[in-house]
Short mmCIF file of C-alpha atoms in Angstrom, two decimals:
data_model
loop_
_atom_site.label_atom_id
_atom_site.label_comp_id
_atom_site.label_asym_id
_atom_site.label_seq_id
_atom_site.Cartn_x
_atom_site.Cartn_y
_atom_site.Cartn_z
CA UNK A 358 -14.50 -17.03 -6.57
CA UNK A 359 -12.44 -13.77 -8.11
CA UNK A 360 -14.44 -11.60 -6.77
CA UNK A 361 -17.30 -10.55 -4.96
CA UNK A 362 -20.16 -10.34 -6.73
CA UNK A 363 -21.52 -7.03 -4.38
CA UNK A 364 -18.34 -4.78 -6.46
CA UNK A 365 -17.53 -3.87 -8.44
CA UNK A 366 -13.89 -4.08 -8.01
CA UNK A 367 -13.17 -6.00 -5.36
CA UNK A 368 -11.27 -5.48 -2.66
CA UNK A 369 -8.17 -7.35 -0.97
CA UNK A 370 -7.09 -5.83 3.04
CA UNK A 371 -7.59 -2.70 1.32
CA UNK A 372 -5.95 -3.42 -2.60
CA UNK A 373 -8.26 -1.94 -5.14
CA UNK A 374 -7.63 -4.40 -8.07
CA UNK A 375 -7.73 -3.73 -11.42
CA UNK A 376 -11.12 -5.20 -13.58
CA UNK A 377 -11.88 -8.03 -15.92
CA UNK A 378 -10.97 -7.50 -19.07
CA UNK A 379 -9.23 -4.12 -17.77
CA UNK A 380 -6.21 -3.18 -20.42
CA UNK A 381 -3.77 -1.49 -21.90
CA UNK A 382 -4.84 0.68 -25.02
CA UNK A 383 -1.81 1.05 -28.42
CA UNK A 384 -1.51 3.65 -31.17
CA UNK A 385 -1.80 7.00 -31.28
CA UNK A 386 -4.81 7.76 -28.69
CA UNK A 387 -1.86 6.50 -26.17
CA UNK A 388 -0.42 9.26 -26.39
CA UNK A 389 -3.16 12.47 -26.50
CA UNK A 390 -5.93 11.05 -24.73
CA UNK A 391 -7.19 11.29 -20.81
CA UNK A 392 -8.35 7.92 -20.56
CA UNK A 393 -5.47 5.77 -21.93
CA UNK A 394 -1.64 4.43 -20.80
CA UNK A 395 0.80 4.50 -23.62
CA UNK A 396 2.19 1.61 -25.18
CA UNK A 397 5.89 0.68 -24.86
CA UNK A 398 6.05 1.15 -28.35
CA UNK A 399 5.88 5.58 -27.94
CA UNK A 400 7.88 5.49 -24.55
CA UNK A 401 10.69 3.75 -26.54
CA UNK A 402 11.22 7.93 -27.62
CA UNK A 403 12.40 8.07 -24.38
CA UNK A 404 15.99 7.12 -22.41
CA UNK A 405 15.53 3.67 -21.37
CA UNK A 406 15.91 4.64 -17.63
CA UNK A 407 13.83 4.69 -14.52
CA UNK A 408 12.58 8.07 -15.07
CA UNK A 409 11.37 6.40 -18.10
CA UNK A 410 9.78 2.73 -16.46
CA UNK A 411 8.23 5.32 -13.51
CA UNK A 412 6.34 7.11 -16.09
CA UNK A 413 4.95 3.98 -17.73
CA UNK A 414 3.99 2.92 -14.72
CA UNK A 415 1.84 5.85 -13.42
CA UNK A 416 0.56 5.65 -16.57
CA UNK A 417 -0.42 2.02 -15.92
CA UNK A 418 -2.44 3.55 -12.22
CA UNK A 419 -4.85 5.22 -14.96
CA UNK A 420 -6.10 1.49 -15.72
CA UNK A 421 -7.30 0.64 -13.02
CA UNK A 422 -3.93 -1.28 -11.76
CA UNK A 423 -3.26 -0.95 -8.05
CA UNK A 424 0.75 0.72 -7.89
CA UNK A 425 2.38 -2.51 -7.02
CA UNK A 426 1.05 -4.21 -9.73
CA UNK A 427 2.24 -0.57 -12.14
CA UNK A 428 5.05 -0.89 -11.13
CA UNK A 429 5.65 -4.75 -11.78
CA UNK A 430 4.32 -4.45 -14.57
CA UNK A 431 6.37 -1.24 -16.27
CA UNK A 432 9.88 -2.93 -14.88
CA UNK A 433 9.20 -6.16 -16.20
CA UNK A 434 8.96 -4.27 -20.07
CA UNK A 435 11.97 -2.08 -18.98
CA UNK A 436 14.03 -5.14 -18.17
CA UNK A 437 12.24 -7.41 -21.48
CA UNK A 438 14.40 -7.07 -24.49
CA UNK A 439 13.72 -5.10 -27.49
CA UNK A 440 15.98 -6.04 -31.05
CA UNK A 441 19.35 -4.09 -31.12
CA UNK A 442 18.73 -2.48 -27.24
CA UNK A 443 20.97 -3.86 -24.30
CA UNK A 444 20.16 -1.33 -22.02
CA UNK A 445 18.36 -3.04 -19.20
CA UNK A 446 17.82 -1.10 -16.08
CA UNK A 447 20.23 -1.29 -13.45
CA UNK A 448 19.42 -1.73 -9.92
CA UNK A 449 20.09 1.79 -8.87
CA UNK A 450 16.98 2.53 -11.40
CA UNK A 451 15.09 -0.25 -10.88
CA UNK A 452 15.18 1.62 -7.15
CA UNK A 453 14.30 5.05 -8.16
CA UNK A 454 12.20 4.02 -10.14
CA UNK A 455 10.05 2.36 -7.60
CA UNK A 456 10.70 5.63 -5.39
CA UNK A 457 9.41 7.53 -7.84
CA UNK A 458 6.08 5.65 -8.94
CA UNK A 459 5.28 5.61 -4.76
CA UNK A 460 5.97 8.99 -4.24
CA UNK A 461 4.56 10.74 -6.66
CA UNK A 462 1.09 9.12 -5.27
CA UNK A 463 1.85 9.04 -2.39
CA UNK A 464 2.43 13.29 -3.10
CA UNK A 465 -0.26 14.06 -5.92
CA UNK A 466 -3.35 15.92 -5.04
CA UNK A 467 0.00 18.32 -3.39
CA UNK A 468 1.49 18.58 -6.47
CA UNK A 469 -1.49 18.53 -8.92
CA UNK A 470 -2.68 21.97 -6.63
CA UNK A 471 0.48 22.96 -7.58
CA UNK A 472 0.27 22.78 -11.25
CA UNK A 473 -3.49 24.62 -10.74
CA UNK A 474 -1.63 27.47 -9.31
CA UNK A 475 0.46 27.86 -12.42
CA UNK A 476 -1.37 26.47 -15.17
CA UNK A 477 -5.24 27.43 -16.93
CA UNK A 478 -6.90 24.25 -17.42
CA UNK A 479 -4.44 21.31 -16.37
CA UNK A 480 -6.19 18.90 -17.17
CA UNK A 481 -6.50 19.97 -20.76
CA UNK A 482 -2.99 18.43 -20.85
CA UNK A 483 -2.26 15.10 -22.75
CA UNK A 484 -2.21 12.43 -19.81
CA UNK A 485 1.32 11.91 -20.59
CA UNK A 486 2.85 14.63 -19.91
CA UNK A 487 1.00 15.36 -16.79
CA UNK A 488 2.43 12.52 -15.51
CA UNK A 489 5.61 13.76 -16.86
CA UNK A 490 5.56 17.31 -14.81
CA UNK A 491 4.36 15.46 -11.81
CA UNK A 492 7.55 13.62 -12.02
CA UNK A 493 9.56 16.88 -12.09
CA UNK A 494 7.12 18.80 -9.00
CA UNK A 495 7.84 14.92 -7.22
CA UNK A 496 12.03 16.16 -8.35
CA UNK A 497 11.57 18.90 -7.14
CA UNK A 498 9.48 19.14 -3.68
CA UNK A 499 11.61 15.93 -2.82
CA UNK A 500 14.70 14.87 -4.61
CA UNK A 501 17.87 16.41 -2.37
CA UNK A 502 20.20 15.02 -4.32
CA UNK A 503 18.66 15.56 -7.37
CA UNK A 504 19.38 19.29 -9.08
CA UNK A 505 16.07 21.64 -10.40
CA UNK A 506 17.91 22.68 -13.32
CA UNK A 507 18.40 18.75 -13.89
CA UNK A 508 14.40 17.88 -13.02
CA UNK A 509 13.47 20.85 -15.14
CA UNK A 510 15.48 20.16 -18.13
CA UNK A 511 14.74 16.40 -17.91
CA UNK A 512 11.11 16.97 -18.32
CA UNK A 513 11.27 19.35 -21.14
CA UNK A 514 13.01 17.32 -22.78
CA UNK A 515 10.62 14.41 -22.29
CA UNK A 516 8.16 16.18 -23.23
CA UNK A 517 9.37 18.07 -26.53
CA UNK A 518 10.71 14.34 -27.45
CA UNK A 519 7.12 12.88 -26.97
CA UNK A 520 4.38 16.13 -27.80
CA UNK A 521 7.06 18.91 -29.67
CA UNK A 522 8.38 22.14 -28.78
CA UNK A 523 4.50 24.07 -27.83
CA UNK A 524 3.96 21.74 -25.41
CA UNK A 525 8.04 21.57 -24.42
CA UNK A 526 7.37 25.43 -23.55
CA UNK A 527 4.12 24.89 -21.48
CA UNK A 528 5.96 22.07 -19.53
CA UNK A 529 8.88 24.39 -19.18
CA UNK A 530 7.15 27.72 -18.25
CA UNK A 531 4.95 25.94 -15.22
CA UNK A 532 8.16 24.34 -14.19
CA UNK A 533 10.21 27.44 -13.39
CA UNK A 534 6.47 29.14 -12.38
CA UNK A 535 6.65 26.21 -10.08
CA UNK A 536 10.71 27.09 -8.37
CA UNK A 537 9.67 30.75 -8.22
CA UNK A 538 7.48 30.32 -5.33
CA UNK A 539 10.09 28.99 -3.53
CA UNK A 540 10.52 28.11 0.22
CA UNK A 541 6.82 28.53 0.76
CA UNK A 542 5.62 25.12 -1.10
CA UNK A 543 7.05 23.20 2.03
CA UNK A 544 4.41 24.74 4.34
CA UNK A 545 0.85 23.98 5.21
CA UNK A 546 0.19 27.84 4.85
CA UNK A 547 0.51 28.03 1.21
CA UNK A 548 -1.89 25.22 0.89
CA UNK A 549 -5.02 27.70 2.01
CA UNK A 550 -5.72 29.39 -1.11
CA UNK A 551 -8.50 27.66 -3.66
CA UNK A 552 -7.68 28.09 -6.63
CA UNK A 553 -11.39 28.09 -7.87
CA UNK A 554 -13.42 29.94 -5.26
CA UNK A 555 -10.36 33.07 -3.62
CA UNK A 556 -9.23 31.04 -0.10
CA UNK A 557 -10.43 28.45 2.05
CA UNK A 558 -9.47 27.18 5.44
CA UNK A 559 -6.37 25.86 6.85
CA UNK A 560 -8.29 22.46 7.25
CA UNK A 561 -8.34 22.31 3.07
CA UNK A 562 -4.85 23.33 3.65
CA UNK A 563 -3.74 21.07 5.37
CA UNK A 564 -5.54 17.96 3.25
CA UNK A 565 -3.87 19.32 0.51
CA UNK A 566 -0.36 19.53 1.52
CA UNK A 567 -0.30 16.25 3.29
CA UNK A 568 -2.10 15.46 0.28
CA UNK A 569 -5.03 12.81 1.39
CA UNK A 570 -8.72 13.38 0.71
CA UNK A 571 -10.87 15.51 2.32
CA UNK A 572 -13.04 13.32 3.26
CA UNK A 573 -10.43 10.67 4.73
CA UNK A 574 -9.05 13.57 6.91
CA UNK A 575 -12.96 14.54 7.95
CA UNK A 576 -13.52 10.91 8.80
CA UNK A 577 -10.30 11.35 11.21
CA UNK A 578 -11.48 13.95 12.43
CA UNK A 579 -14.57 12.72 13.29
CA UNK A 580 -13.51 9.10 14.53
CA UNK A 581 -10.58 10.56 16.42
CA UNK A 582 -9.79 13.79 17.34
CA UNK A 583 -7.75 16.71 15.35
CA UNK A 584 -4.98 15.94 17.27
CA UNK A 585 -5.07 12.73 16.60
CA UNK A 586 -6.13 13.45 13.03
CA UNK A 587 -3.32 15.61 12.14
CA UNK A 588 -0.89 13.13 13.48
CA UNK A 589 -2.94 10.51 11.18
CA UNK A 590 -2.44 12.44 8.34
CA UNK A 591 1.84 12.91 8.81
CA UNK A 592 1.61 9.17 9.10
CA UNK A 593 0.41 8.38 6.10
CA UNK A 594 2.59 11.63 3.98
CA UNK A 595 5.60 9.51 5.07
CA UNK A 596 7.77 6.64 3.37
CA UNK A 597 7.10 3.73 4.98
CA UNK A 598 9.75 1.37 6.92
CA UNK A 599 10.48 -1.57 5.34
CA UNK A 600 9.84 -5.05 7.98
CA UNK A 601 11.21 -8.20 7.98
CA UNK A 602 10.56 -11.43 9.78
CA UNK A 603 12.57 -13.83 11.01
CA UNK A 604 12.10 -16.76 10.43
CA UNK A 605 11.78 -18.88 14.41
CA UNK A 606 12.66 -22.12 12.72
CA UNK A 607 14.84 -21.19 10.96
CA UNK A 608 19.02 -22.91 12.50
CA UNK A 609 20.21 -19.50 13.19
CA UNK A 610 17.66 -17.50 13.57
CA UNK A 611 19.07 -15.86 17.03
CA UNK A 612 22.45 -15.37 15.65
CA UNK A 613 20.50 -13.07 13.00
CA UNK A 614 18.28 -11.41 15.27
CA UNK A 615 20.97 -9.71 16.55
CA UNK A 616 23.01 -9.12 14.03
CA UNK A 617 20.00 -7.26 13.20
CA UNK A 618 19.25 -5.17 16.54
CA UNK A 619 22.78 -4.32 15.90
CA UNK A 620 22.21 -2.63 12.51
CA UNK A 621 19.57 -1.19 13.92
CA UNK A 622 21.48 1.77 15.65
CA UNK A 623 20.67 5.18 15.71
CA UNK A 624 17.16 4.77 15.62
CA UNK A 625 17.19 3.50 11.97
CA UNK A 626 15.77 0.38 12.49
CA UNK A 627 13.56 -1.13 15.78
CA UNK A 628 12.55 -4.62 16.61
CA UNK A 629 9.28 -5.52 16.24
CA UNK A 630 7.47 -7.98 18.54
CA UNK A 631 10.52 -10.66 19.52
CA UNK A 632 10.97 -12.04 15.65
CA UNK A 633 10.66 -8.79 14.22
CA UNK A 634 12.84 -5.96 12.65
CA UNK A 635 11.96 -2.66 11.22
CA UNK A 636 14.21 -0.31 9.42
CA UNK A 637 13.79 3.51 7.90
CA UNK A 638 13.76 4.05 4.43
CA UNK A 639 16.67 4.36 2.99
CA UNK A 640 18.15 1.84 6.26
CA UNK A 641 18.06 -1.60 5.18
CA UNK A 642 21.04 -3.38 5.87
CA UNK A 643 22.47 -4.47 2.58
CA UNK A 644 23.67 -7.55 4.27
CA UNK A 645 23.93 -9.44 7.31
CA UNK A 646 26.32 -11.75 8.66
CA UNK A 647 28.65 -12.03 5.47
CA UNK A 648 25.11 -12.63 3.17
CA UNK A 649 23.28 -10.84 1.53
CA UNK A 650 19.65 -10.12 2.20
CA UNK A 651 17.87 -11.99 -0.26
CA UNK A 652 20.74 -15.05 0.27
CA UNK A 653 18.74 -15.25 3.82
CA UNK A 654 15.22 -14.82 2.41
CA UNK A 655 16.15 -17.74 -0.18
CA UNK A 656 17.72 -20.35 2.73
CA UNK A 657 13.85 -19.38 4.07
CA UNK A 658 15.85 -17.99 7.05
CA UNK A 659 13.35 -14.43 7.03
CA UNK A 660 10.99 -13.09 4.63
CA UNK A 661 9.74 -9.45 4.51
CA UNK A 662 6.28 -8.60 5.69
CA UNK A 663 4.60 -5.03 7.38
CA UNK A 664 5.87 -4.23 10.81
CA UNK A 665 2.15 -3.32 11.49
CA UNK A 666 1.54 -6.67 9.94
CA UNK A 667 3.56 -8.67 12.25
CA UNK A 668 3.15 -7.02 15.72
CA UNK A 669 -0.85 -7.10 15.19
CA UNK A 670 -0.33 -10.77 15.47
CA UNK A 671 1.78 -10.13 18.59
CA UNK A 672 -0.21 -7.86 20.45
CA UNK A 673 -3.60 -10.19 19.62
CA UNK A 674 -1.79 -13.20 21.09
CA UNK A 675 -2.42 -15.38 17.94
CA UNK A 676 0.90 -16.68 18.28
CA UNK A 677 -0.17 -18.79 21.26
CA UNK A 678 -2.91 -20.26 20.10
CA UNK A 679 -3.18 -24.00 20.66
CA UNK A 680 -5.29 -26.39 18.04
CA UNK A 681 -5.42 -26.14 14.26
CA UNK A 682 -6.30 -22.57 12.77
CA UNK A 683 -8.71 -21.73 9.80
CA UNK A 684 -6.62 -18.79 8.03
CA UNK A 685 -10.39 -17.77 6.17
CA UNK A 686 -8.99 -14.41 4.29
CA UNK A 687 -5.13 -15.56 4.13
CA UNK A 688 -4.16 -13.15 0.61
CA UNK A 689 -0.72 -13.76 0.00
CA UNK A 690 -0.34 -15.71 3.12
CA UNK A 691 2.34 -13.40 5.00
CA UNK A 692 0.04 -14.27 8.06
CA UNK A 693 -0.61 -18.10 7.83
CA UNK A 694 3.45 -18.05 7.15
CA UNK A 695 3.97 -16.07 10.70
CA UNK A 696 1.77 -18.46 12.94
CA UNK A 697 3.75 -20.93 11.39
CA UNK A 698 6.87 -20.31 11.86
CA UNK A 699 5.89 -19.68 15.47
CA UNK A 700 4.58 -23.29 15.59
CA UNK A 701 1.22 -22.80 15.97
CA UNK A 702 -1.12 -25.29 13.44
CA UNK A 703 -2.37 -23.48 10.37
CA UNK A 704 -4.48 -26.49 9.06
CA UNK A 705 -6.81 -25.11 6.43
CA UNK A 706 -6.23 -21.37 4.60
CA UNK A 707 -8.64 -20.09 1.94
CA UNK A 708 -9.25 -16.86 -0.57
CA UNK A 709 -11.93 -16.23 -2.50
CA UNK A 710 -8.99 -14.53 -5.57
CA UNK A 711 -6.61 -17.75 -6.67
CA UNK A 712 -3.84 -14.94 -7.74
CA UNK A 713 -2.52 -14.51 -4.49
CA UNK A 714 -3.52 -17.76 -2.59
CA UNK A 715 -1.20 -19.75 -5.48
CA UNK A 716 2.01 -18.56 -4.29
CA UNK A 717 1.30 -19.65 -0.68
CA UNK A 718 2.56 -22.95 -1.14
CA UNK A 719 5.61 -21.27 -2.66
CA UNK A 720 6.49 -18.98 0.74
CA UNK A 721 5.92 -22.27 2.83
CA UNK A 722 8.58 -24.08 0.80
CA UNK A 723 10.79 -21.20 0.88
CA UNK A 724 10.27 -20.93 4.20
CA UNK A 725 10.74 -24.53 4.81
CA UNK A 726 6.98 -25.43 6.20
CA UNK A 727 4.70 -27.49 6.60
CA UNK A 728 2.71 -26.42 3.70
CA UNK A 729 -1.96 -25.94 5.37
CA UNK A 730 -4.16 -26.72 2.51
CA UNK A 731 -5.28 -24.78 0.78
CA UNK A 732 -8.62 -24.07 -0.91
CA UNK A 733 -10.36 -20.67 -2.97
CA UNK A 734 -13.24 -20.29 -1.40
CA UNK A 735 -15.64 -17.32 -0.11
CA UNK A 736 -15.75 -17.35 3.09
CA UNK A 737 -18.95 -15.65 3.87
CA UNK A 738 -20.07 -19.10 1.49
CA UNK A 739 -17.30 -20.91 3.18
CA UNK A 740 -17.42 -24.92 1.74
CA UNK A 741 -17.92 -25.70 5.64
CA UNK A 742 -20.84 -26.71 7.91
CA UNK A 743 -17.95 -27.66 10.79
CA UNK A 744 -14.73 -25.95 12.29
CA UNK A 745 -13.11 -27.80 15.64
CA UNK A 746 -10.56 -24.98 16.20
CA UNK A 747 -9.38 -21.17 15.65
CA UNK A 748 -10.81 -18.87 13.27
CA UNK A 749 -8.19 -15.37 11.51
CA UNK A 750 -10.42 -13.51 9.31
CA UNK A 751 -7.82 -10.25 7.83
CA UNK A 752 -10.94 -9.26 7.10
CA UNK A 753 -11.33 -6.83 3.18
CA UNK A 754 -10.75 -3.05 4.32
CA UNK A 755 -10.37 0.39 3.44
CA UNK A 756 -6.90 0.26 3.42
CA UNK A 757 -6.67 3.64 5.80
CA UNK A 758 -3.77 2.31 8.10
CA UNK A 759 -1.86 1.67 5.26
CA UNK A 760 -2.11 5.07 3.08
CA UNK A 761 1.79 5.58 3.33
CA UNK A 762 2.61 2.08 1.67
CA UNK A 763 -0.45 1.75 -0.73
CA UNK A 764 -0.49 5.22 -1.79
CA UNK A 765 -3.13 4.76 -4.83
CA UNK A 766 -5.84 4.67 -2.35
CA UNK A 767 -6.16 8.16 -2.76
CA UNK A 768 -7.35 8.43 -6.14
CA UNK A 769 -10.73 9.22 -6.49
CA UNK A 770 -10.87 6.37 -8.45
CA UNK A 771 -10.13 3.86 -6.00
CA UNK A 772 -12.08 4.06 -2.99
CA UNK A 773 -15.01 6.78 -1.92
CA UNK A 774 -17.49 6.66 0.81
CA UNK A 775 -20.17 3.90 -1.10
CA UNK A 776 -17.42 2.09 -1.18
CA UNK A 777 -16.56 2.10 2.96
CA UNK A 778 -20.61 1.44 3.50
CA UNK A 779 -20.68 -1.57 1.20
CA UNK A 780 -17.38 -3.05 3.13
CA UNK A 781 -18.79 -2.73 6.33
CA UNK A 782 -21.21 -4.37 5.26
CA UNK A 783 -19.13 -7.36 3.56
CA UNK A 784 -17.20 -7.22 7.11
CA UNK A 785 -20.34 -7.69 9.00
CA UNK A 786 -21.25 -11.23 7.19
CA UNK A 787 -18.10 -12.25 7.02
CA UNK A 788 -18.22 -12.42 10.81
CA UNK A 789 -21.68 -13.47 11.29
CA UNK A 790 -20.49 -16.45 9.23
CA UNK A 791 -17.33 -17.41 10.64
CA UNK A 792 -18.99 -16.77 14.23
CA UNK A 793 -21.38 -18.65 13.54
CA UNK A 794 -19.10 -21.34 12.80
CA UNK A 795 -16.34 -21.21 15.58
CA UNK A 796 -17.19 -24.18 18.58
CA UNK A 797 -17.07 -23.58 21.84
CA UNK A 798 -14.35 -22.83 23.45
CA UNK A 799 -12.88 -21.56 20.62
CA UNK A 800 -11.54 -18.10 19.24
CA UNK A 801 -12.46 -15.70 15.99
CA UNK A 802 -9.50 -13.31 14.87
CA UNK A 803 -10.60 -10.56 13.57
CA UNK A 804 -7.96 -7.65 11.55
CA UNK A 805 -7.83 -4.95 9.46
CA UNK A 806 -5.33 -2.91 7.77
CA UNK A 807 -7.26 0.56 8.42
CA UNK A 808 -9.02 3.81 10.75
CA UNK A 809 -12.27 3.55 10.86
CA UNK A 810 -14.82 2.65 13.18
CA UNK A 811 -16.94 1.43 11.30
CA UNK A 812 -15.39 -1.19 9.89
CA UNK A 813 -13.44 -1.96 13.58
CA UNK A 814 -14.38 -1.69 16.63
CA UNK A 815 -18.07 -0.93 15.47
CA UNK A 816 -17.84 -4.24 13.32
CA UNK A 817 -17.07 -6.27 16.44
CA UNK A 818 -20.37 -4.34 17.91
CA UNK A 819 -21.96 -5.97 15.76
CA UNK A 820 -21.32 -9.23 16.09
CA UNK A 821 -21.55 -8.96 19.44
CA UNK A 822 -24.99 -7.94 19.26
CA UNK A 823 -25.94 -10.24 16.72
CA UNK A 824 -24.13 -13.16 18.98
CA UNK A 825 -24.59 -12.90 22.20
CA UNK A 826 -22.59 -16.34 22.58
CA UNK A 827 -19.28 -14.85 22.07
CA UNK A 828 -17.19 -12.53 24.39
CA UNK A 829 -14.69 -10.06 23.21
CA UNK A 830 -11.32 -11.02 24.60
CA UNK A 831 -8.94 -8.33 23.99
CA UNK A 832 -8.35 -5.61 21.54
CA UNK A 833 -5.26 -3.82 20.00
CA UNK A 834 -4.56 -0.32 17.66
CA UNK A 835 -2.14 1.07 16.47
CA UNK A 836 -1.49 4.13 18.79
CA UNK A 837 -2.37 6.54 16.64
CA UNK A 838 0.81 9.28 17.81
CA UNK A 839 3.25 6.58 16.46
CA UNK A 840 5.25 8.13 13.92
CA UNK A 841 6.06 5.27 11.45
CA UNK A 842 4.04 2.02 11.64
CA UNK A 843 0.60 0.97 9.82
CA UNK A 844 -2.71 1.70 11.23
CA UNK A 845 -3.87 -1.85 12.18
CA UNK A 846 -6.50 -2.90 14.67
CA UNK A 847 -7.30 -6.33 15.25
CA UNK A 848 -9.64 -8.37 18.15
CA UNK A 849 -9.81 -11.75 19.63
CA UNK A 850 -13.40 -13.23 20.49
CA UNK A 851 -14.04 -15.82 22.00
CA UNK A 852 -17.52 -18.01 21.75
CA UNK A 853 -18.43 -19.56 25.52
#
């Protein structure tokens, strides 16, 4: 039940997950190989700080962990006590680590291009040294509070500690060369030169500048036109906003909403639906109504959920559902909880991965919500012959709408055109199976966090052709021009 048999890498809402049996290797190859991640036994040669933890996390993403999984593992290791050391990471260093991991993955293609401009064969470098350089280039490009000389010095020092003076000189020369490019590296035009074949077009340059695989951009160009494709490219490269959801059942919910709205001033925050709020990067308040956000989270007054996930539920009208609801791909349970907070009777939540679903009862307990029945089940073959209620299908998808939040999806090892074809086939089978269980007068809501017509409008059109007893009531997609909201799609169908 942990993965679908048709996938070598199971998916959930765009999350490529580590295959069973993948581990992190130890030994000397960890420092010199291109296909292994180093153990802490080697990384402890470096100072215990946010940059070292970020280096560890980036190496773990090469072991096929998602950004979230790699960051959690690296921070857990950084916080664990080692003999003779009492230097656990401060909150500031942990936040620095998170910024570096997500930022480097988000800009990895742009940075790789710059390194190819200054190094003859960067792919021959030891993998940890490659990531040391990536971290340094990210600091040069995006960390305004880090002086350039400090970014270069820190990377050279790390390189020398791990690899000696020879490779430290290579690192120093590469970073100094990138510095000499000056402000030109901040323009798309700089990235039009093809380091392998002379020159290339402006579209290639834009793909490199926005750090997007060319085939992603081509898909958007063909589906939505050049103007919309450029808007999506810009949005995918921007740092994501942080979403909060106020528990409508909490006694202080109206007061919290009013206080958060007051804090969302000067465009640094915005309401999402009625009970949601989103804050720009760096603008999340540390406290509200005299208490920390963690205090309110522990008290069941609010939780964290992306703004796009909140808004698609509102736009589809799911909070108005009456009668029991089955959340057929519940994942961690965010949408189940959101509906329960609004008085919707979510009676059953299922998922094929217990690693995700096991969190739902605890989430409901924290939010003081009635917990639905929880069942480990594959929605393509559910243990139900009939369901007399509405069905929510938050389907596995390619995640092209959440690239800013899930930057590891950009890696070639995580997504390919063949993956999208497999996902479209899976979505069709899910829709057909659940559509067949739908009873007269009941509704099926289909949601994805991707921007790909084959997984969205075309998937719904295929279902309507296969099951003429269903009718499309409404559909919604994040406006392409929106500067920061995650790319979501949703449709609601009803059986006559």
